[in-house]
Amino acid sequence: MTDSNEKLRAVQEQMAKAAKLAQRKAEDVRLIAISKTRTADEIRPLLDAGHRLFGENRVQEAASKWPDLREEYQTGDRGPVEVHLVGQLQSNKAEEAVQLFDAIHSLDRPSLVKALAKAMDKLDRRIPCYIQVNIGEEPQKGGCEIGDIASLLHGARSAGIEVPGLMCVPPAEVNPAPYFALLAKLAKDNSLPDLSMGMSGDFETAIKLGATYIRVGTALFGERK
Ligand SMILES: *Cc1c(COP(=O)(O)O)cnc(C)c1O
């Protein structure tokens, strides 16, 4: 068994334990393997192990890897490969993003709603978009302000964009639990079922607080260079 195969098993076991402790079903939490900076050769062992859900944070990088990997793994009984964008998106790359990805976790401003809606109409392809919330009110981070969630949600839906939930990246180096709990409350207030939260260092806490998608890179692939 390859190293990343073992890491996948370990993460899945930790996920199952955390779900059980929270009295949640393990299948209600999905693992997005964050493959940014990893080469196709580093990614293949996870695909070979049957994992099908991945995340990237840059359009260009994803375009250089995923069309080929999708084709390589399109057959078989594991279902299709799914790739989500988890990084900030410039409006001028909206069309490329809609073509490349199966979901976008970084919808954070009205101008991007407009660009994505236009791209979806043009390509006749609809993909779900999660609203990213700047949960720690950090100036350097992407995400909309907490007070703007409802209007952004309304704008996206009016433009025909499906919004299943909220996403956040809490401030580094502090206990993430209060931020995860806040995101969960905001999702509930807006009747949104999905929560994209939790990374390698804190996904068990995120699961306890209601995450339906966790985004894990380092714990699966090792440290990034
Ligand atoms: C890189 C990244 C992750 C994964 O982080 P790890 O600590 O490597 O698990 C999750 N979410 C986003 C938005 C990222 O950019």
mmCIF file of N, CA, C and O in Angstrom, residues 9-105:
data_model
loop_
_atom_site.group_PDB
_atom_site.id
_atom_site.type_symbol
_atom_site.label_atom_id
_atom_site.label_comp_id
_atom_site.label_asym_id
_atom_site.label_seq_id
_atom_site.Cartn_x
_atom_site.Cartn_y
_atom_site.Cartn_z
ATOM 1 N N ARG A 9 -6.653 6.324 4.335
ATOM 2 C CA ARG A 9 -7.355 5.468 5.309
ATOM 3 C C ARG A 9 -7.394 6.108 6.690
ATOM 4 O O ARG A 9 -8.409 6.083 7.374
ATOM 5 N N ALA A 10 -6.248 6.673 7.088
ATOM 6 C CA ALA A 10 -6.162 7.279 8.425
ATOM 7 C C ALA A 10 -7.126 8.451 8.554
ATOM 8 O O ALA A 10 -7.834 8.577 9.555
ATOM 9 N N VAL A 11 -7.162 9.305 7.524
ATOM 10 C CA VAL A 11 -8.063 10.457 7.572
ATOM 11 C C VAL A 11 -9.516 9.975 7.600
ATOM 12 O O VAL A 11 -10.337 10.483 8.368
ATOM 13 N N GLN A 12 -9.830 8.968 6.788
ATOM 14 C CA GLN A 12 -11.205 8.449 6.762
ATOM 15 C C GLN A 12 -11.603 7.876 8.123
ATOM 16 O O GLN A 12 -12.743 8.046 8.568
ATOM 17 N N GLU A 13 -10.644 7.220 8.782
ATOM 18 C CA GLU A 13 -10.938 6.684 10.117
ATOM 19 C C GLU A 13 -11.193 7.799 11.116
ATOM 20 O O GLU A 13 -12.137 7.737 11.920
ATOM 21 N N GLN A 14 -10.356 8.841 11.061
ATOM 22 C CA GLN A 14 -10.549 9.983 11.968
ATOM 23 C C GLN A 14 -11.892 10.658 11.704
ATOM 24 O O GLN A 14 -12.578 11.086 12.640
ATOM 25 N N MET A 15 -12.250 10.749 10.420
ATOM 26 C CA MET A 15 -13.545 11.351 10.063
ATOM 27 C C MET A 15 -14.695 10.539 10.655
ATOM 28 O O MET A 15 -15.636 11.089 11.221
ATOM 29 N N ALA A 16 -14.602 9.219 10.509
ATOM 30 C CA ALA A 16 -15.673 8.345 10.995
ATOM 31 C C ALA A 16 -15.822 8.459 12.504
ATOM 32 O O ALA A 16 -16.937 8.516 13.041
ATOM 33 N N LYS A 17 -14.671 8.516 13.201
ATOM 34 C CA LYS A 17 -14.707 8.646 14.657
ATOM 35 C C LYS A 17 -15.337 9.959 15.082
ATOM 36 O O LYS A 17 -16.171 10.003 15.995
ATOM 37 N N ALA A 18 -14.925 11.033 14.414
ATOM 38 C CA ALA A 18 -15.460 12.360 14.761
ATOM 39 C C ALA A 18 -16.964 12.412 14.493
ATOM 40 O O ALA A 18 -17.729 12.968 15.280
ATOM 41 N N ALA A 19 -17.391 11.812 13.386
ATOM 42 C CA ALA A 19 -18.823 11.805 13.057
ATOM 43 C C ALA A 19 -19.603 11.027 14.110
ATOM 44 O O ALA A 19 -20.662 11.458 14.575
ATOM 45 N N LYS A 20 -19.052 9.894 14.495
ATOM 46 C CA LYS A 20 -19.731 9.050 15.476
ATOM 47 C C LYS A 20 -19.894 9.782 16.811
ATOM 48 O O LYS A 20 -20.971 9.769 17.421
ATOM 49 N N LEU A 21 -18.799 10.424 17.245
ATOM 50 C CA LEU A 21 -18.844 11.192 18.495
ATOM 51 C C LEU A 21 -19.913 12.291 18.445
ATOM 52 O O LEU A 21 -20.539 12.606 19.446
ATOM 53 N N ALA A 22 -20.084 12.850 17.250
ATOM 54 C CA ALA A 22 -21.062 13.930 17.091
ATOM 55 C C ALA A 22 -22.452 13.383 16.782
ATOM 56 O O ALA A 22 -23.373 14.147 16.505
ATOM 57 N N GLN A 23 -22.575 12.056 16.812
ATOM 58 C CA GLN A 23 -23.833 11.388 16.480
ATOM 59 C C GLN A 23 -24.322 11.780 15.095
ATOM 60 O O GLN A 23 -25.505 12.021 14.869
ATOM 61 N N ARG A 24 -23.357 11.845 14.184
ATOM 62 C CA ARG A 24 -23.689 12.118 12.788
ATOM 63 C C ARG A 24 -23.326 10.899 11.951
ATOM 64 O O ARG A 24 -22.504 10.086 12.350
ATOM 65 N N LYS A 25 -23.938 10.814 10.775
ATOM 66 C CA LYS A 25 -23.602 9.709 9.885
ATOM 67 C C LYS A 25 -22.307 10.017 9.150
ATOM 68 O O LYS A 25 -22.131 11.133 8.645
ATOM 69 N N ALA A 26 -21.422 9.038 9.058
ATOM 70 C CA ALA A 26 -20.127 9.249 8.404
ATOM 71 C C ALA A 26 -20.323 9.723 6.964
ATOM 72 O O ALA A 26 -19.586 10.576 6.475
ATOM 73 N N GLU A 27 -21.354 9.185 6.287
ATOM 74 C CA GLU A 27 -21.532 9.541 4.871
ATOM 75 C C GLU A 27 -22.066 10.959 4.682
ATOM 76 O O GLU A 27 -22.136 11.445 3.558
ATOM 77 N N ASP A 28 -22.428 11.638 5.756
ATOM 78 C CA ASP A 28 -22.872 13.026 5.627
ATOM 79 C C ASP A 28 -21.702 14.013 5.583
ATOM 80 O O ASP A 28 -21.913 15.220 5.454
ATOM 81 N N VAL A 29 -20.493 13.498 5.740
ATOM 82 C CA VAL A 29 -19.313 14.359 5.654
ATOM 83 C C VAL A 29 -18.455 13.889 4.488
ATOM 84 O O VAL A 29 -18.040 12.731 4.452
ATOM 85 N N ARG A 30 -18.214 14.797 3.536
ATOM 86 C CA ARG A 30 -17.414 14.405 2.381
ATOM 87 C C ARG A 30 -16.024 15.010 2.438
ATOM 88 O O ARG A 30 -15.841 16.155 2.860
ATOM 89 N N LEU A 31 -15.056 14.204 2.032
ATOM 90 C CA LEU A 31 -13.649 14.607 2.085
ATOM 91 C C LEU A 31 -13.208 15.166 0.732
ATOM 92 O O LEU A 31 -13.206 14.452 -0.270
ATOM 93 N N ILE A 32 -12.832 16.439 0.719
ATOM 94 C CA ILE A 32 -12.236 17.020 -0.487
ATOM 95 C C ILE A 32 -10.717 16.950 -0.322
ATOM 96 O O ILE A 32 -10.154 17.584 0.583
ATOM 97 N N ALA A 33 -10.066 16.161 -1.152
ATOM 98 C CA ALA A 33 -8.599 16.061 -1.102
ATOM 99 C C ALA A 33 -8.018 17.269 -1.839
ATOM 100 O O ALA A 33 -8.190 17.412 -3.045
ATOM 101 N N ILE A 34 -7.382 18.158 -1.083
ATOM 102 C CA ILE A 34 -6.866 19.393 -1.684
ATOM 103 C C ILE A 34 -5.514 19.107 -2.335
ATOM 104 O O ILE A 34 -4.502 18.897 -1.658
ATOM 105 N N SER A 35 -5.528 19.123 -3.664
ATOM 106 C CA SER A 35 -4.358 18.664 -4.426
ATOM 107 C C SER A 35 -3.543 19.813 -5.014
ATOM 108 O O SER A 35 -2.722 19.595 -5.903
ATOM 109 N N LYS A 36 -3.764 21.034 -4.521
ATOM 110 C CA LYS A 36 -2.960 22.173 -4.999
ATOM 111 C C LYS A 36 -1.478 21.891 -4.767
ATOM 112 O O LYS A 36 -1.124 21.290 -3.736
ATOM 113 N N THR A 37 -0.664 22.314 -5.689
ATOM 114 C CA THR A 37 0.810 22.126 -5.687
ATOM 115 C C THR A 37 1.247 20.676 -5.910
ATOM 116 O O THR A 37 2.427 20.399 -6.023
ATOM 117 N N ARG A 38 0.316 19.734 -5.950
ATOM 118 C CA ARG A 38 0.715 18.320 -6.139
ATOM 119 C C ARG A 38 0.673 17.976 -7.622
ATOM 120 O O ARG A 38 -0.235 18.389 -8.341
ATOM 121 N N THR A 39 1.623 17.136 -8.021
ATOM 122 C CA THR A 39 1.682 16.723 -9.423
ATOM 123 C C THR A 39 0.694 15.588 -9.669
ATOM 124 O O THR A 39 0.196 14.954 -8.735
ATOM 125 N N ALA A 40 0.437 15.324 -10.940
ATOM 126 C CA ALA A 40 -0.447 14.211 -11.301
ATOM 127 C C ALA A 40 0.070 12.901 -10.697
ATOM 128 O O ALA A 40 -0.721 12.079 -10.229
ATOM 129 N N ASP A 41 1.382 12.737 -10.678
ATOM 130 C CA ASP A 41 1.949 11.507 -10.103
ATOM 131 C C ASP A 41 1.680 11.384 -8.602
ATOM 132 O O ASP A 41 1.573 10.284 -8.076
ATOM 133 N N GLU A 42 1.601 12.525 -7.941
ATOM 134 C CA GLU A 42 1.285 12.492 -6.503
ATOM 135 C C GLU A 42 -0.202 12.251 -6.275
ATOM 136 O O GLU A 42 -0.593 11.723 -5.233
ATOM 137 N N ILE A 43 -1.013 12.665 -7.223
ATOM 138 C CA ILE A 43 -2.471 12.556 -7.078
ATOM 139 C C ILE A 43 -2.980 11.152 -7.424
ATOM 140 O O ILE A 43 -3.910 10.638 -6.793
ATOM 141 N N ARG A 44 -2.339 10.523 -8.417
ATOM 142 C CA ARG A 44 -2.826 9.216 -8.906
ATOM 143 C C ARG A 44 -3.031 8.150 -7.827
ATOM 144 O O ARG A 44 -4.023 7.416 -7.895
ATOM 145 N N PRO A 45 -2.122 8.042 -6.844
ATOM 146 C CA PRO A 45 -2.357 6.992 -5.823
ATOM 147 C C PRO A 45 -3.712 7.135 -5.124
ATOM 148 O O PRO A 45 -4.354 6.127 -4.815
ATOM 149 N N LEU A 46 -4.159 8.369 -4.904
ATOM 150 C CA LEU A 46 -5.475 8.550 -4.273
ATOM 151 C C LEU A 46 -6.592 8.143 -5.230
ATOM 152 O O LEU A 46 -7.577 7.523 -4.824
ATOM 153 N N LEU A 47 -6.434 8.476 -6.496
ATOM 154 C CA LEU A 47 -7.416 8.060 -7.504
ATOM 155 C C LEU A 47 -7.431 6.534 -7.602
ATOM 156 O O LEU A 47 -8.496 5.917 -7.673
ATOM 157 N N ASP A 48 -6.251 5.945 -7.576
ATOM 158 C CA ASP A 48 -6.155 4.475 -7.646
ATOM 159 C C ASP A 48 -6.816 3.825 -6.428
ATOM 160 O O ASP A 48 -7.357 2.725 -6.523
ATOM 161 N N ALA A 49 -6.750 4.525 -5.297
ATOM 162 C CA ALA A 49 -7.372 3.994 -4.075
ATOM 163 C C ALA A 49 -8.888 4.204 -4.087
ATOM 164 O O ALA A 49 -9.580 3.800 -3.161
ATOM 165 N N GLY A 50 -9.390 4.864 -5.135
ATOM 166 C CA GLY A 50 -10.835 5.009 -5.264
ATOM 167 C C GLY A 50 -11.371 6.371 -4.873
ATOM 168 O O GLY A 50 -12.572 6.619 -4.974
ATOM 169 N N HIS A 51 -10.484 7.262 -4.407
ATOM 170 C CA HIS A 51 -10.978 8.589 -4.021
ATOM 171 C C HIS A 51 -11.322 9.394 -5.278
ATOM 172 O O HIS A 51 -10.619 9.331 -6.272
ATOM 173 N N ARG A 52 -12.442 10.133 -5.226
ATOM 174 C CA ARG A 52 -12.910 10.815 -6.436
ATOM 175 C C ARG A 52 -13.152 12.313 -6.267
ATOM 176 O O ARG A 52 -13.467 12.989 -7.238
ATOM 177 N N LEU A 53 -13.026 12.842 -5.072
ATOM 178 C CA LEU A 53 -13.346 14.260 -4.850
ATOM 179 C C LEU A 53 -12.089 15.051 -4.474
ATOM 180 O O LEU A 53 -11.434 14.748 -3.464
ATOM 181 N N PHE A 54 -11.773 16.039 -5.305
ATOM 182 C CA PHE A 54 -10.542 16.804 -5.119
ATOM 183 C C PHE A 54 -10.829 18.298 -5.135
ATOM 184 O O PHE A 54 -11.889 18.736 -5.583
ATOM 185 N N GLY A 55 -9.868 19.070 -4.621
ATOM 186 C CA GLY A 55 -10.017 20.516 -4.621
ATOM 187 C C GLY A 55 -8.720 21.181 -5.034
ATOM 188 O O GLY A 55 -7.625 20.708 -4.724
ATOM 189 N N GLU A 56 -8.860 22.289 -5.756
ATOM 190 C CA GLU A 56 -7.706 23.080 -6.200
ATOM 191 C C GLU A 56 -7.986 24.534 -5.860
ATOM 192 O O GLU A 56 -9.145 24.936 -5.750
ATOM 193 N N ASN A 57 -6.925 25.348 -5.739
ATOM 194 C CA ASN A 57 -7.184 26.747 -5.410
ATOM 195 C C ASN A 57 -6.838 27.703 -6.556
ATOM 196 O O ASN A 57 -7.042 28.901 -6.415
ATOM 197 N N ARG A 58 -6.322 27.173 -7.673
ATOM 198 C CA ARG A 58 -6.022 28.064 -8.793
ATOM 199 C C ARG A 58 -6.508 27.470 -10.109
ATOM 200 O O ARG A 58 -6.299 26.284 -10.393
ATOM 201 N N VAL A 59 -7.142 28.325 -10.895
ATOM 202 C CA VAL A 59 -7.727 27.891 -12.161
ATOM 203 C C VAL A 59 -6.648 27.332 -13.095
ATOM 204 O O VAL A 59 -6.797 26.234 -13.645
ATOM 205 N N GLN A 60 -5.565 28.099 -13.257
ATOM 206 C CA GLN A 60 -4.527 27.697 -14.207
ATOM 207 C C GLN A 60 -3.922 26.353 -13.849
ATOM 208 O O GLN A 60 -3.727 25.495 -14.703
ATOM 209 N N GLU A 61 -3.616 26.192 -12.564
ATOM 210 C CA GLU A 61 -3.001 24.938 -12.117
ATOM 211 C C GLU A 61 -3.961 23.762 -12.342
ATOM 212 O O GLU A 61 -3.551 22.694 -12.808
ATOM 213 N N ALA A 62 -5.230 23.975 -12.028
ATOM 214 C CA ALA A 62 -6.210 22.899 -12.217
ATOM 215 C C ALA A 62 -6.324 22.536 -13.699
ATOM 216 O O ALA A 62 -6.439 21.360 -14.062
ATOM 217 N N ALA A 63 -6.268 23.567 -14.557
ATOM 218 C CA ALA A 63 -6.394 23.331 -15.999
ATOM 219 C C ALA A 63 -5.225 22.501 -16.522
ATOM 220 O O ALA A 63 -5.359 21.772 -17.512
ATOM 221 N N SER A 64 -4.090 22.600 -15.851
ATOM 222 C CA SER A 64 -2.916 21.861 -16.322
ATOM 223 C C SER A 64 -2.937 20.398 -15.887
ATOM 224 O O SER A 64 -2.180 19.585 -16.408
ATOM 225 N N LYS A 65 -3.759 20.050 -14.925
ATOM 226 C CA LYS A 65 -3.754 18.666 -14.413
ATOM 227 C C LYS A 65 -5.046 17.897 -14.662
ATOM 228 O O LYS A 65 -5.034 16.740 -15.046
ATOM 229 N N TRP A 66 -6.182 18.548 -14.397
ATOM 230 C CA TRP A 66 -7.412 17.765 -14.250
ATOM 231 C C TRP A 66 -8.089 17.276 -15.518
ATOM 232 O O TRP A 66 -8.659 16.177 -15.513
ATOM 233 N N PRO A 67 -8.050 18.020 -16.615
ATOM 234 C CA PRO A 67 -8.679 17.438 -17.813
ATOM 235 C C PRO A 67 -8.069 16.078 -18.168
ATOM 236 O O PRO A 67 -8.803 15.129 -18.474
ATOM 237 N N ASP A 68 -6.743 15.957 -18.062
ATOM 238 C CA ASP A 68 -6.087 14.674 -18.361
ATOM 239 C C ASP A 68 -6.418 13.607 -17.326
ATOM 240 O O ASP A 68 -6.716 12.463 -17.666
ATOM 241 N N LEU A 69 -6.370 13.984 -16.046
ATOM 242 C CA LEU A 69 -6.653 12.995 -14.995
ATOM 243 C C LEU A 69 -8.106 12.522 -15.054
ATOM 244 O O LEU A 69 -8.398 11.353 -14.836
ATOM 245 N N ARG A 70 -9.000 13.429 -15.358
ATOM 246 C CA ARG A 70 -10.414 13.042 -15.494
ATOM 247 C C ARG A 70 -10.570 11.983 -16.574
ATOM 248 O O ARG A 70 -11.309 11.008 -16.403
ATOM 249 N N GLU A 71 -9.895 12.233 -17.687
ATOM 250 C CA GLU A 71 -10.030 11.315 -18.805
ATOM 251 C C GLU A 71 -9.456 9.943 -18.441
ATOM 252 O O GLU A 71 -10.060 8.906 -18.707
ATOM 253 N N GLU A 72 -8.303 10.001 -17.780
ATOM 254 C CA GLU A 72 -7.624 8.769 -17.376
ATOM 255 C C GLU A 72 -8.501 7.911 -16.450
ATOM 256 O O GLU A 72 -8.455 6.693 -16.489
ATOM 257 N N TYR A 73 -9.301 8.575 -15.597
ATOM 258 C CA TYR A 73 -10.073 7.850 -14.569
ATOM 259 C C TYR A 73 -11.575 7.876 -14.819
ATOM 260 O O TYR A 73 -12.358 7.647 -13.902
ATOM 261 N N GLN A 74 -11.983 8.162 -16.047
ATOM 262 C CA GLN A 74 -13.428 8.298 -16.280
ATOM 263 C C GLN A 74 -14.152 6.953 -16.281
ATOM 264 O O GLN A 74 -15.344 6.897 -16.025
ATOM 265 N N THR A 75 -13.421 5.881 -16.568
ATOM 266 C CA THR A 75 -14.078 4.578 -16.561
ATOM 267 C C THR A 75 -13.883 3.912 -15.202
ATOM 268 O O THR A 75 -13.110 4.379 -14.379
ATOM 269 N N GLY A 76 -14.599 2.840 -14.978
ATOM 270 C CA GLY A 76 -14.489 2.149 -13.694
ATOM 271 C C GLY A 76 -15.734 2.377 -12.879
ATOM 272 O O GLY A 76 -16.585 3.179 -13.232
ATOM 273 N N ASP A 77 -15.825 1.679 -11.757
ATOM 274 C CA ASP A 77 -17.078 1.693 -11.008
ATOM 275 C C ASP A 77 -17.063 2.691 -9.856
ATOM 276 O O ASP A 77 -17.953 2.703 -9.024
ATOM 277 N N ARG A 78 -16.043 3.530 -9.807
ATOM 278 C CA ARG A 78 -15.948 4.479 -8.692
ATOM 279 C C ARG A 78 -16.680 5.779 -8.946
ATOM 280 O O ARG A 78 -16.694 6.660 -8.100
ATOM 281 N N GLY A 79 -17.268 5.908 -10.097
ATOM 282 C CA GLY A 79 -17.964 7.147 -10.414
ATOM 283 C C GLY A 79 -17.000 8.184 -10.948
ATOM 284 O O GLY A 79 -15.790 7.984 -10.934
ATOM 285 N N PRO A 80 -17.576 9.293 -11.427
ATOM 286 C CA PRO A 80 -16.746 10.309 -12.061
ATOM 287 C C PRO A 80 -15.892 11.075 -11.055
ATOM 288 O O PRO A 80 -16.239 11.193 -9.882
ATOM 289 N N VAL A 81 -14.779 11.595 -11.545
ATOM 290 C CA VAL A 81 -13.927 12.468 -10.744
ATOM 291 C C VAL A 81 -14.645 13.810 -10.582
ATOM 292 O O VAL A 81 -15.275 14.305 -11.507
ATOM 293 N N GLU A 82 -14.556 14.369 -9.371
ATOM 294 C CA GLU A 82 -15.170 15.669 -9.102
ATOM 295 C C GLU A 82 -14.079 16.615 -8.603
ATOM 296 O O GLU A 82 -13.319 16.241 -7.708
ATOM 297 N N VAL A 83 -14.007 17.805 -9.180
ATOM 298 C CA VAL A 83 -12.991 18.773 -8.747
ATOM 299 C C VAL A 83 -13.671 20.083 -8.359
ATOM 300 O O VAL A 83 -14.451 20.637 -9.132
ATOM 301 N N HIS A 84 -13.387 20.543 -7.147
ATOM 302 C CA HIS A 84 -13.978 21.787 -6.639
ATOM 303 C C HIS A 84 -12.920 22.886 -6.558
ATOM 304 O O HIS A 84 -11.770 22.606 -6.214
ATOM 305 N N LEU A 85 -13.324 24.112 -6.849
ATOM 306 C CA LEU A 85 -12.421 25.255 -6.671
ATOM 307 C C LEU A 85 -12.592 25.787 -5.250
ATOM 308 O O LEU A 85 -13.705 26.137 -4.847
ATOM 309 N N VAL A 86 -11.491 25.852 -4.497
ATOM 310 C CA VAL A 86 -11.585 26.338 -3.118
ATOM 311 C C VAL A 86 -10.807 27.642 -2.916
ATOM 312 O O VAL A 86 -10.698 28.134 -1.801
ATOM 313 N N GLY A 87 -10.252 28.199 -3.993
ATOM 314 C CA GLY A 87 -9.477 29.432 -3.868
ATOM 315 C C GLY A 87 -10.199 30.615 -4.485
ATOM 316 O O GLY A 87 -11.219 30.452 -5.164
ATOM 317 N N GLN A 88 -9.681 31.799 -4.238
ATOM 318 C CA GLN A 88 -10.308 33.013 -4.768
ATOM 319 C C GLN A 88 -10.366 32.974 -6.292
ATOM 320 O O GLN A 88 -9.456 32.470 -6.938
ATOM 321 N N LEU A 89 -11.443 33.530 -6.812
ATOM 322 C CA LEU A 89 -11.662 33.505 -8.260
ATOM 323 C C LEU A 89 -11.810 34.929 -8.789
ATOM 324 O O LEU A 89 -12.619 35.711 -8.292
ATOM 325 N N GLN A 90 -11.006 35.254 -9.813
ATOM 326 C CA GLN A 90 -11.154 36.537 -10.495
ATOM 327 C C GLN A 90 -12.296 36.421 -11.495
ATOM 328 O O GLN A 90 -12.445 35.387 -12.148
ATOM 329 N N SER A 91 -13.053 37.501 -11.624
ATOM 330 C CA SER A 91 -14.219 37.462 -12.510
ATOM 331 C C SER A 91 -13.841 37.121 -13.953
ATOM 332 O O SER A 91 -14.583 36.431 -14.654
ATOM 333 N N ASN A 92 -12.659 37.559 -14.392
ATOM 334 C CA ASN A 92 -12.281 37.274 -15.783
ATOM 335 C C ASN A 92 -11.918 35.806 -16.021
ATOM 336 O O ASN A 92 -11.694 35.385 -17.144
ATOM 337 N N LYS A 93 -11.862 35.011 -14.936
ATOM 338 C CA LYS A 93 -11.620 33.572 -15.107
ATOM 339 C C LYS A 93 -12.886 32.752 -14.844
ATOM 340 O O LYS A 93 -12.831 31.521 -14.760
ATOM 341 N N ALA A 94 -14.015 33.434 -14.717
ATOM 342 C CA ALA A 94 -15.250 32.733 -14.361
ATOM 343 C C ALA A 94 -15.613 31.664 -15.391
ATOM 344 O O ALA A 94 -15.998 30.549 -15.034
ATOM 345 N N GLU A 95 -15.474 32.004 -16.662
ATOM 346 C CA GLU A 95 -15.875 31.055 -17.693
ATOM 347 C C GLU A 95 -15.010 29.794 -17.653
ATOM 348 O O GLU A 95 -15.516 28.669 -17.695
ATOM 349 N N GLU A 96 -13.715 30.016 -17.531
ATOM 350 C CA GLU A 96 -12.813 28.864 -17.453
ATOM 351 C C GLU A 96 -13.126 28.020 -16.220
ATOM 352 O O GLU A 96 -13.097 26.783 -16.255
ATOM 353 N N ALA A 97 -13.447 28.691 -15.122
ATOM 354 C CA ALA A 97 -13.755 27.980 -13.874
ATOM 355 C C ALA A 97 -15.015 27.124 -14.017
ATOM 356 O O ALA A 97 -15.064 25.987 -13.563
ATOM 357 N N VAL A 98 -16.037 27.679 -14.646
ATOM 358 C CA VAL A 98 -17.299 26.933 -14.806
ATOM 359 C C VAL A 98 -17.077 25.700 -15.685
ATOM 360 O O VAL A 98 -17.684 24.648 -15.465
ATOM 361 N N GLN A 99 -16.173 25.840 -16.648
ATOM 362 C CA GLN A 99 -15.872 24.716 -17.526
ATOM 363 C C GLN A 99 -15.108 23.612 -16.791
ATOM 364 O O GLN A 99 -15.352 22.428 -16.985
ATOM 365 N N LEU A 100 -14.172 24.041 -15.933
ATOM 366 C CA LEU A 100 -13.224 23.107 -15.312
ATOM 367 C C LEU A 100 -13.746 22.406 -14.067
ATOM 368 O O LEU A 100 -13.402 21.263 -13.798
ATOM 369 N N PHE A 101 -14.534 23.143 -13.265
ATOM 370 C CA PHE A 101 -14.870 22.663 -11.923
ATOM 371 C C PHE A 101 -16.310 22.176 -11.827
ATOM 372 O O PHE A 101 -17.159 22.540 -12.630
ATOM 373 N N ASP A 102 -16.550 21.360 -10.788
ATOM 374 C CA ASP A 102 -17.895 20.834 -10.523
ATOM 375 C C ASP A 102 -18.605 21.622 -9.433
ATOM 376 O O ASP A 102 -19.799 21.429 -9.195
ATOM 377 N N ALA A 103 -17.849 22.462 -8.725
ATOM 378 C CA ALA A 103 -18.422 23.331 -7.702
ATOM 379 C C ALA A 103 -17.390 24.411 -7.383
ATOM 380 O O ALA A 103 -16.190 24.211 -7.593
ATOM 381 N N ILE A 104 -17.886 25.534 -6.877
ATOM 382 C CA ILE A 104 -17.002 26.634 -6.498
ATOM 383 C C ILE A 104 -17.301 27.006 -5.051
ATOM 384 O O ILE A 104 -18.459 27.209 -4.689
ATOM 385 N N HIS A 105 -16.250 27.053 -4.223
ATOM 386 C CA HIS A 105 -16.431 27.304 -2.785
ATOM 387 C C HIS A 105 -16.067 28.734 -2.412
ATOM 388 O O HIS A 105 -15.860 29.013 -1.235
#
